């Protein structure tokens, strides 16, 4: 055995060093890691401090998928964009065009109180009053921050957002579109939004109860929304706590998807999306209740468990022709093995993910699975 060779990292060619930094900066959205202990962006943030060259090399991958999932996250990101605007005005080397890098964005803090996997807050009058006051006091600030984020939001091809933030996005887009400001379109008449898949996080609907808002209160805005009218694909992420058991029977041929997807028919959002081609719902693959060998329901409800995920997709054009008589079957979808997809000629497809997702009925949101591409299919 020869002597140990001391080969300093700094002696590597610059191309190799930058490649290593670029790979190390890739955010990992592990289902197992607690983001509040290990921020998925922490390595990239540290590497941004190494040098301006390293920062410029890693920013595109760093910014590809952005998760704004805490009350303070959206404000901090808005401040970062304002800082970039200041850099641009000063022609600083630190300027970087975020809109060219960001492809996917998650905006929802509905589960901010689940940081340490605490139980759902009680549904009592005192708590609802507190939450109504809290969100009311934050609305003006949220509107300002959303307006700052607007160019980035419109440049993202994938947007996941709860209904409360979606309404703010719709309002901001409509105001900007009316005056053609902050959209970088000048005198052009075509809407510049690039969003291909809008994912609505149904967990955010709980905020309607806390704030006393009716989900249909914004129906007129929905009808007029140029933002919604431009989107071809809509996906629902169900509320795991309230709706996951409802979907168990679909994949086992017990229930028709049409019965379990009643909320689609009463949801006014997608009905006015003029460019809509498909609408999908994503939910956990739950076996029959009596099948205790394959899953512990106590673990699913409390600690979490690895589960395959099902995705049901419907042709919006065919569904709109006659919603009451839409051909969901028969026979309804038989049991589908993981990694397989079934497509019916009448505009319905059903698939089960090949890989499992870590789901907890009461302590989990979808953002980690979404960041890994859960709704991209």
GROMACS .gro file of C-alpha atoms in nm:
model
  377
    1UNK     CA    1   0.000   0.000   0.000
    2UNK     CA    2   0.135   0.338  -0.095
    3UNK     CA    3   0.114   0.650   0.119
    4UNK     CA    4  -0.221   0.832   0.150
    5UNK     CA    5  -0.259   1.099  -0.112
    6UNK     CA    6  -0.371   1.437   0.014
    7UNK     CA    7  -0.570   1.586  -0.271
    8UNK     CA    8  -0.726   1.921  -0.174
    9UNK     CA    9  -1.074   1.991  -0.307
   10UNK     CA   10  -0.947   2.324  -0.436
   11UNK     CA   11  -0.709   2.144  -0.673
   12UNK     CA   12  -0.997   2.000  -0.872
   13UNK     CA   13  -1.075   2.159  -1.209
   14UNK     CA   14  -1.333   2.437  -1.174
   15UNK     CA   15  -1.576   2.246  -1.399
   16UNK     CA   16  -1.579   1.949  -1.161
   17UNK     CA   17  -1.615   2.170  -0.855
   18UNK     CA   18  -1.916   2.347  -1.008
   19UNK     CA   19  -2.072   2.014  -1.103
   20UNK     CA   20  -2.032   1.887  -0.746
   21UNK     CA   21  -2.185   2.207  -0.608
   22UNK     CA   22  -2.472   2.188  -0.856
   23UNK     CA   23  -2.553   1.829  -0.755
   24UNK     CA   24  -2.519   1.902  -0.384
   25UNK     CA   25  -2.754   2.199  -0.412
   26UNK     CA   26  -3.043   1.990  -0.547
   27UNK     CA   27  -3.326   2.017  -0.291
   28UNK     CA   28  -3.433   1.677  -0.159
   29UNK     CA   29  -3.801   1.642  -0.081
   30UNK     CA   30  -3.774   1.324   0.121
   31UNK     CA   31  -4.098   1.190   0.261
   32UNK     CA   32  -3.922   1.091   0.582
   33UNK     CA   33  -3.733   1.408   0.668
   34UNK     CA   34  -3.903   1.670   0.881
   35UNK     CA   35  -3.858   1.993   0.690
   36UNK     CA   36  -3.858   2.199   1.007
   37UNK     CA   37  -3.550   2.012   1.127
   38UNK     CA   38  -3.376   1.997   0.791
   39UNK     CA   39  -3.477   2.258   0.537
   40UNK     CA   40  -3.465   2.097   0.190
   41UNK     CA   41  -3.303   2.416   0.060
   42UNK     CA   42  -3.043   2.445   0.337
   43UNK     CA   43  -2.747   2.309   0.137
   44UNK     CA   44  -2.824   2.532  -0.159
   45UNK     CA   45  -2.857   2.837   0.066
   46UNK     CA   46  -2.515   2.766   0.218
   47UNK     CA   47  -2.353   2.714  -0.121
   48UNK     CA   48  -2.494   3.046  -0.244
   49UNK     CA   49  -2.256   3.211   0.004
   50UNK     CA   50  -1.944   3.048  -0.146
   51UNK     CA   51  -1.908   3.281  -0.443
   52UNK     CA   52  -2.107   3.471  -0.703
   53UNK     CA   53  -2.017   3.211  -0.966
   54UNK     CA   54  -2.137   2.918  -0.754
   55UNK     CA   55  -2.454   3.110  -0.668
   56UNK     CA   56  -2.533   3.173  -1.035
   57UNK     CA   57  -2.465   2.808  -1.126
   58UNK     CA   58  -2.690   2.654  -0.859
   59UNK     CA   59  -2.979   2.903  -0.854
   60UNK     CA   60  -3.169   2.751  -1.152
   61UNK     CA   61  -3.195   2.408  -0.983
   62UNK     CA   62  -3.243   2.566  -0.642
   63UNK     CA   63  -3.541   2.769  -0.767
   64UNK     CA   64  -3.701   2.504  -0.989
   65UNK     CA   65  -3.951   2.399  -0.719
   66UNK     CA   66  -4.051   2.650  -0.452
   67UNK     CA   67  -4.251   2.551  -0.142
   68UNK     CA   68  -4.415   2.843   0.041
   69UNK     CA   69  -4.578   2.652   0.324
   70UNK     CA   70  -4.545   2.875   0.631
   71UNK     CA   71  -4.714   3.204   0.721
   72UNK     CA   72  -4.382   3.386   0.691
   73UNK     CA   73  -4.258   3.207   0.377
   74UNK     CA   74  -4.456   3.408   0.125
   75UNK     CA   75  -4.346   3.738   0.280
   76UNK     CA   76  -3.979   3.632   0.280
   77UNK     CA   77  -3.999   3.524  -0.083
   78UNK     CA   78  -4.167   3.852  -0.180
   79UNK     CA   79  -3.883   4.039  -0.009
   80UNK     CA   80  -3.631   3.830  -0.205
   81UNK     CA   81  -3.800   3.930  -0.531
   82UNK     CA   82  -3.798   4.297  -0.430
   83UNK     CA   83  -3.427   4.261  -0.355
   84UNK     CA   84  -3.368   4.120  -0.703
   85UNK     CA   85  -3.557   4.415  -0.849
   86UNK     CA   86  -3.323   4.650  -0.662
   87UNK     CA   87  -3.022   4.454  -0.790
   88UNK     CA   88  -3.151   4.488  -1.146
   89UNK     CA   89  -3.191   4.864  -1.114
   90UNK     CA   90  -2.832   4.891  -0.988
   91UNK     CA   91  -2.706   4.646  -1.253
   92UNK     CA   92  -2.556   4.439  -0.973
   93UNK     CA   93  -2.382   4.106  -1.034
   94UNK     CA   94  -2.616   3.961  -0.771
   95UNK     CA   95  -2.922   4.006  -0.993
   96UNK     CA   96  -3.088   3.683  -1.105
   97UNK     CA   97  -3.414   3.652  -1.297
   98UNK     CA   98  -3.625   3.423  -1.079
   99UNK     CA   99  -3.902   3.401  -1.338
  100UNK     CA  100  -3.672   3.218  -1.579
  101UNK     CA  101  -3.593   2.945  -1.325
  102UNK     CA  102  -3.910   2.876  -1.126
  103UNK     CA  103  -4.121   2.602  -1.284
  104UNK     CA  104  -4.324   2.475  -0.990
  105UNK     CA  105  -4.468   2.662  -0.692
  106UNK     CA  106  -4.664   2.555  -0.384
  107UNK     CA  107  -4.853   2.827  -0.193
  108UNK     CA  108  -5.040   2.709   0.115
  109UNK     CA  109  -4.990   2.752   0.487
  110UNK     CA  110  -5.318   2.588   0.589
  111UNK     CA  111  -5.127   2.325   0.788
  112UNK     CA  112  -4.883   2.563   0.953
  113UNK     CA  113  -5.004   2.450   1.295
  114UNK     CA  114  -4.894   2.093   1.219
  115UNK     CA  115  -4.525   2.176   1.252
  116UNK     CA  116  -4.481   1.930   1.537
  117UNK     CA  117  -4.759   1.690   1.433
  118UNK     CA  118  -5.009   1.828   1.682
  119UNK     CA  119  -5.376   1.727   1.656
  120UNK     CA  120  -5.618   1.934   1.455
  121UNK     CA  121  -5.739   2.241   1.642
  122UNK     CA  122  -6.081   2.212   1.806
  123UNK     CA  123  -6.381   2.316   1.602
  124UNK     CA  124  -6.520   2.556   1.859
  125UNK     CA  125  -6.641   2.914   1.847
  126UNK     CA  126  -6.341   3.061   2.031
  127UNK     CA  127  -6.090   2.903   1.794
  128UNK     CA  128  -6.289   2.999   1.483
  129UNK     CA  129  -6.314   3.359   1.608
  130UNK     CA  130  -5.939   3.367   1.672
  131UNK     CA  131  -5.857   3.230   1.326
  132UNK     CA  132  -6.101   3.470   1.157
  133UNK     CA  133  -5.931   3.765   1.327
  134UNK     CA  134  -5.584   3.629   1.249
  135UNK     CA  135  -5.646   3.580   0.877
  136UNK     CA  136  -5.836   3.909   0.844
  137UNK     CA  137  -5.539   4.099   0.987
  138UNK     CA  138  -5.307   3.929   0.739
  139UNK     CA  139  -5.517   3.976   0.424
  140UNK     CA  140  -5.382   4.317   0.320
  141UNK     CA  141  -5.024   4.201   0.364
  142UNK     CA  142  -5.100   3.884   0.168
  143UNK     CA  143  -5.244   4.085  -0.120
  144UNK     CA  144  -4.932   4.299  -0.139
  145UNK     CA  145  -4.706   3.994  -0.133
  146UNK     CA  146  -4.911   3.812  -0.397
  147UNK     CA  147  -4.887   4.114  -0.626
  148UNK     CA  148  -4.507   4.104  -0.591
  149UNK     CA  149  -4.505   3.731  -0.671
  150UNK     CA  150  -4.742   3.764  -0.966
  151UNK     CA  151  -4.484   3.750  -1.251
  152UNK     CA  152  -4.325   3.441  -1.093
  153UNK     CA  153  -4.662   3.273  -1.037
  154UNK     CA  154  -4.763   3.328  -1.399
  155UNK     CA  155  -4.429   3.192  -1.523
  156UNK     CA  156  -4.462   2.863  -1.330
  157UNK     CA  157  -4.599   2.572  -1.531
  158UNK     CA  158  -4.715   2.393  -1.212
  159UNK     CA  159  -4.900   2.582  -0.938
  160UNK     CA  160  -5.041   2.423  -0.621
  161UNK     CA  161  -5.248   2.658  -0.406
  162UNK     CA  162  -5.525   2.644  -0.149
  163UNK     CA  163  -5.852   2.820  -0.224
  164UNK     CA  164  -5.783   3.121  -0.003
  165UNK     CA  165  -5.456   3.203  -0.179
  166UNK     CA  166  -5.609   3.115  -0.517
  167UNK     CA  167  -5.869   3.387  -0.469
  168UNK     CA  168  -5.595   3.640  -0.394
  169UNK     CA  169  -5.404   3.527  -0.704
  170UNK     CA  170  -5.718   3.561  -0.917
  171UNK     CA  171  -5.786   3.912  -0.789
  172UNK     CA  172  -5.428   4.022  -0.838
  173UNK     CA  173  -5.415   3.880  -1.191
  174UNK     CA  174  -5.746   4.040  -1.282
  175UNK     CA  175  -5.641   4.382  -1.152
  176UNK     CA  176  -5.307   4.363  -1.332
  177UNK     CA  177  -5.466   4.235  -1.653
  178UNK     CA  178  -5.723   4.515  -1.654
  179UNK     CA  179  -5.447   4.775  -1.644
  180UNK     CA  180  -5.187   4.558  -1.821
  181UNK     CA  181  -4.940   4.636  -1.541
  182UNK     CA  182  -4.693   4.403  -1.372
  183UNK     CA  183  -4.755   4.136  -1.634
  184UNK     CA  184  -4.479   4.236  -1.879
  185UNK     CA  185  -4.715   4.220  -2.176
  186UNK     CA  186  -4.716   4.583  -2.285
  187UNK     CA  187  -4.987   4.629  -2.543
  188UNK     CA  188  -5.023   4.258  -2.622
  189UNK     CA  189  -5.373   4.113  -2.603
  190UNK     CA  190  -5.282   3.752  -2.524
  191UNK     CA  191  -5.271   3.645  -2.160
  192UNK     CA  192  -4.908   3.565  -2.061
  193UNK     CA  193  -4.979   3.296  -1.801
  194UNK     CA  194  -4.781   2.972  -1.851
  195UNK     CA  195  -4.955   2.758  -1.588
  196UNK     CA  196  -5.042   2.419  -1.736
  197UNK     CA  197  -5.154   2.237  -1.423
  198UNK     CA  198  -5.336   2.411  -1.139
  199UNK     CA  199  -5.354   2.198  -0.825
  200UNK     CA  200  -5.612   2.299  -0.567
  201UNK     CA  201  -5.523   2.195  -0.215
  202UNK     CA  202  -5.853   2.112  -0.053
  203UNK     CA  203  -5.703   2.134   0.295
  204UNK     CA  204  -5.722   2.509   0.251
  205UNK     CA  205  -6.102   2.495   0.236
  206UNK     CA  206  -6.104   2.480   0.615
  207UNK     CA  207  -6.015   2.850   0.609
  208UNK     CA  208  -6.361   2.927   0.471
  209UNK     CA  209  -6.507   2.808   0.800
  210UNK     CA  210  -6.260   3.008   1.007
  211UNK     CA  211  -6.311   3.330   0.812
  212UNK     CA  212  -6.687   3.291   0.768
  213UNK     CA  213  -6.659   3.296   0.388
  214UNK     CA  214  -6.889   3.105   0.156
  215UNK     CA  215  -6.697   2.905  -0.108
  216UNK     CA  216  -6.940   3.034  -0.372
  217UNK     CA  217  -6.900   3.398  -0.265
  218UNK     CA  218  -6.639   3.454  -0.537
  219UNK     CA  219  -6.836   3.283  -0.814
  220UNK     CA  220  -6.860   3.605  -1.018
  221UNK     CA  221  -6.483   3.651  -0.999
  222UNK     CA  222  -6.437   3.289  -1.104
  223UNK     CA  223  -6.654   3.345  -1.411
  224UNK     CA  224  -6.447   3.646  -1.515
  225UNK     CA  225  -6.104   3.512  -1.421
  226UNK     CA  226  -5.863   3.533  -1.714
  227UNK     CA  227  -5.619   3.327  -1.507
  228UNK     CA  228  -5.853   3.029  -1.464
  229UNK     CA  229  -5.970   3.057  -1.825
  230UNK     CA  230  -5.614   2.990  -1.948
  231UNK     CA  231  -5.541   2.667  -1.757
  232UNK     CA  232  -5.575   2.328  -1.934
  233UNK     CA  233  -5.534   2.087  -1.641
  234UNK     CA  234  -5.688   2.097  -1.293
  235UNK     CA  235  -5.600   1.862  -1.007
  236UNK     CA  236  -5.758   1.826  -0.663
  237UNK     CA  237  -5.554   1.706  -0.366
  238UNK     CA  238  -5.813   1.576  -0.122
  239UNK     CA  239  -5.826   1.658   0.247
  240UNK     CA  240  -5.664   1.349   0.396
  241UNK     CA  241  -5.839   1.382   0.730
  242UNK     CA  242  -6.192   1.423   0.600
  243UNK     CA  243  -6.205   1.262   0.256
  244UNK     CA  244  -5.950   0.980   0.230
  245UNK     CA  245  -6.187   0.705   0.347
  246UNK     CA  246  -6.448   0.819   0.095
  247UNK     CA  247  -6.233   0.707  -0.197
  248UNK     CA  248  -6.147   0.358  -0.073
  249UNK     CA  249  -6.426   0.189  -0.262
  250UNK     CA  250  -6.342   0.332  -0.605
  251UNK     CA  251  -6.035   0.121  -0.673
  252UNK     CA  252  -6.209  -0.192  -0.539
  253UNK     CA  253  -6.508  -0.159  -0.768
  254UNK     CA  254  -6.748  -0.103  -0.479
  255UNK     CA  255  -6.844   0.257  -0.552
  256UNK     CA  256  -6.879   0.454  -0.873
  257UNK     CA  257  -6.630   0.742  -0.900
  258UNK     CA  258  -6.927   0.962  -0.984
  259UNK     CA  259  -7.070   0.918  -0.634
  260UNK     CA  260  -6.745   0.978  -0.450
  261UNK     CA  261  -6.658   1.283  -0.661
  262UNK     CA  262  -6.971   1.475  -0.576
  263UNK     CA  263  -6.762   1.774  -0.465
  264UNK     CA  264  -6.648   1.815  -0.826
  265UNK     CA  265  -7.003   1.877  -0.938
  266UNK     CA  266  -7.064   2.137  -0.670
  267UNK     CA  267  -6.726   2.309  -0.717
  268UNK     CA  268  -6.781   2.627  -0.919
  269UNK     CA  269  -6.410   2.676  -0.992
  270UNK     CA  270  -6.348   2.441  -1.283
  271UNK     CA  271  -6.689   2.487  -1.447
  272UNK     CA  272  -6.577   2.825  -1.586
  273UNK     CA  273  -6.228   2.721  -1.695
  274UNK     CA  274  -6.268   2.772  -2.069
  275UNK     CA  275  -5.943   2.598  -2.169
  276UNK     CA  276  -5.982   2.302  -1.934
  277UNK     CA  277  -5.898   1.967  -2.092
  278UNK     CA  278  -5.874   1.734  -1.793
  279UNK     CA  279  -5.959   1.736  -1.425
  280UNK     CA  280  -5.805   1.492  -1.179
  281UNK     CA  281  -5.827   1.392  -0.816
  282UNK     CA  282  -5.540   1.240  -0.617
  283UNK     CA  283  -5.600   1.031  -0.306
  284UNK     CA  284  -5.430   0.752  -0.105
  285UNK     CA  285  -5.467   0.389  -0.212
  286UNK     CA  286  -5.652   0.244   0.087
  287UNK     CA  287  -5.731  -0.129   0.099
  288UNK     CA  288  -6.059  -0.263   0.243
  289UNK     CA  289  -6.115  -0.206   0.614
  290UNK     CA  290  -6.101  -0.578   0.691
  291UNK     CA  291  -5.758  -0.618   0.527
  292UNK     CA  292  -5.555  -0.553   0.841
  293UNK     CA  293  -5.253  -0.746   0.716
  294UNK     CA  294  -5.157  -0.485   0.456
  295UNK     CA  295  -5.210  -0.167   0.656
  296UNK     CA  296  -5.249  -0.049   1.012
  297UNK     CA  297  -5.520   0.212   1.018
  298UNK     CA  298  -5.408   0.330   1.357
  299UNK     CA  299  -5.064   0.402   1.208
  300UNK     CA  300  -5.218   0.577   0.906
  301UNK     CA  301  -5.429   0.799   1.129
  302UNK     CA  302  -5.154   0.897   1.370
  303UNK     CA  303  -4.792   0.825   1.281
  304UNK     CA  304  -4.826   0.788   0.904
  305UNK     CA  305  -4.759   0.500   0.668
  306UNK     CA  306  -4.626   0.434   0.316
  307UNK     CA  307  -4.912   0.407   0.069
  308UNK     CA  308  -4.952   0.399  -0.305
  309UNK     CA  309  -5.153   0.692  -0.442
  310UNK     CA  310  -5.438   0.680  -0.692
  311UNK     CA  311  -5.513   0.935  -0.960
  312UNK     CA  312  -5.850   0.955  -1.135
  313UNK     CA  313  -5.861   1.174  -1.447
  314UNK     CA  314  -6.168   1.280  -1.643
  315UNK     CA  315  -6.199   1.448  -1.981
  316UNK     CA  316  -6.347   1.787  -1.901
  317UNK     CA  317  -6.497   1.829  -2.248
  318UNK     CA  318  -6.686   1.501  -2.228
  319UNK     CA  319  -6.793   1.561  -1.870
  320UNK     CA  320  -6.933   1.907  -1.947
  321UNK     CA  321  -7.148   1.769  -2.227
  322UNK     CA  322  -7.373   1.586  -1.980
  323UNK     CA  323  -7.247   1.578  -1.619
  324UNK     CA  324  -7.548   1.387  -1.488
  325UNK     CA  325  -7.505   1.105  -1.740
  326UNK     CA  326  -7.127   1.090  -1.757
  327UNK     CA  327  -7.023   0.725  -1.822
  328UNK     CA  328  -6.813   0.639  -1.516
  329UNK     CA  329  -6.854   0.268  -1.594
  330UNK     CA  330  -6.988   0.008  -1.581
  331UNK     CA  331  -6.818  -0.191  -1.461
  332UNK     CA  332  -6.635   0.054  -1.242
  333UNK     CA  333  -6.262   0.034  -1.223
  334UNK     CA  334  -6.145  -0.308  -1.109
  335UNK     CA  335  -5.850  -0.343  -0.876
  336UNK     CA  336  -5.546  -0.185  -1.040
  337UNK     CA  337  -5.195  -0.292  -0.944
  338UNK     CA  338  -4.930  -0.032  -0.853
  339UNK     CA  339  -4.761   0.116  -1.157
  340UNK     CA  340  -5.053   0.037  -1.386
  341UNK     CA  341  -5.297   0.267  -1.562
  342UNK     CA  342  -5.641   0.195  -1.707
  343UNK     CA  343  -5.792   0.416  -1.976
  344UNK     CA  344  -6.153   0.403  -2.086
  345UNK     CA  345  -6.266   0.525  -2.425
  346UNK     CA  346  -6.529   0.745  -2.263
  347UNK     CA  347  -6.271   0.987  -2.122
  348UNK     CA  348  -6.182   0.835  -1.785
  349UNK     CA  349  -5.840   0.711  -1.677
  350UNK     CA  350  -5.728   0.555  -1.350
  351UNK     CA  351  -5.376   0.483  -1.230
  352UNK     CA  352  -5.190   0.379  -0.917
  353UNK     CA  353  -4.842   0.515  -0.852
  354UNK     CA  354  -4.551   0.274  -0.876
  355UNK     CA  355  -4.380   0.430  -0.575
  356UNK     CA  356  -4.533   0.481  -0.232
  357UNK     CA  357  -4.597   0.814  -0.064
  358UNK     CA  358  -4.576   0.871   0.309
  359UNK     CA  359  -4.928   0.964   0.420
  360UNK     CA  360  -5.074   1.045   0.760
  361UNK     CA  361  -5.445   1.106   0.785
  362UNK     CA  362  -5.428   1.376   1.050
  363UNK     CA  363  -5.073   1.510   1.056
  364UNK     CA  364  -4.976   1.532   0.691
  365UNK     CA  365  -5.008   1.768   0.402
  366UNK     CA  366  -4.932   1.682   0.041
  367UNK     CA  367  -4.646   1.923  -0.026
  368UNK     CA  368  -4.361   1.669  -0.005
  369UNK     CA  369  -4.530   1.426  -0.244
  370UNK     CA  370  -4.631   1.714  -0.472
  371UNK     CA  371  -4.271   1.840  -0.482
  372UNK     CA  372  -4.165   1.493  -0.598
  373UNK     CA  373  -4.401   1.515  -0.896
  374UNK     CA  374  -4.717   1.353  -0.759
  375UNK     CA  375  -4.953   1.557  -0.980
  376UNK     CA  376  -4.734   1.584  -1.287
  377UNK     CA  377  -4.875   1.278  -1.461
   0.00000   0.00000   0.00000
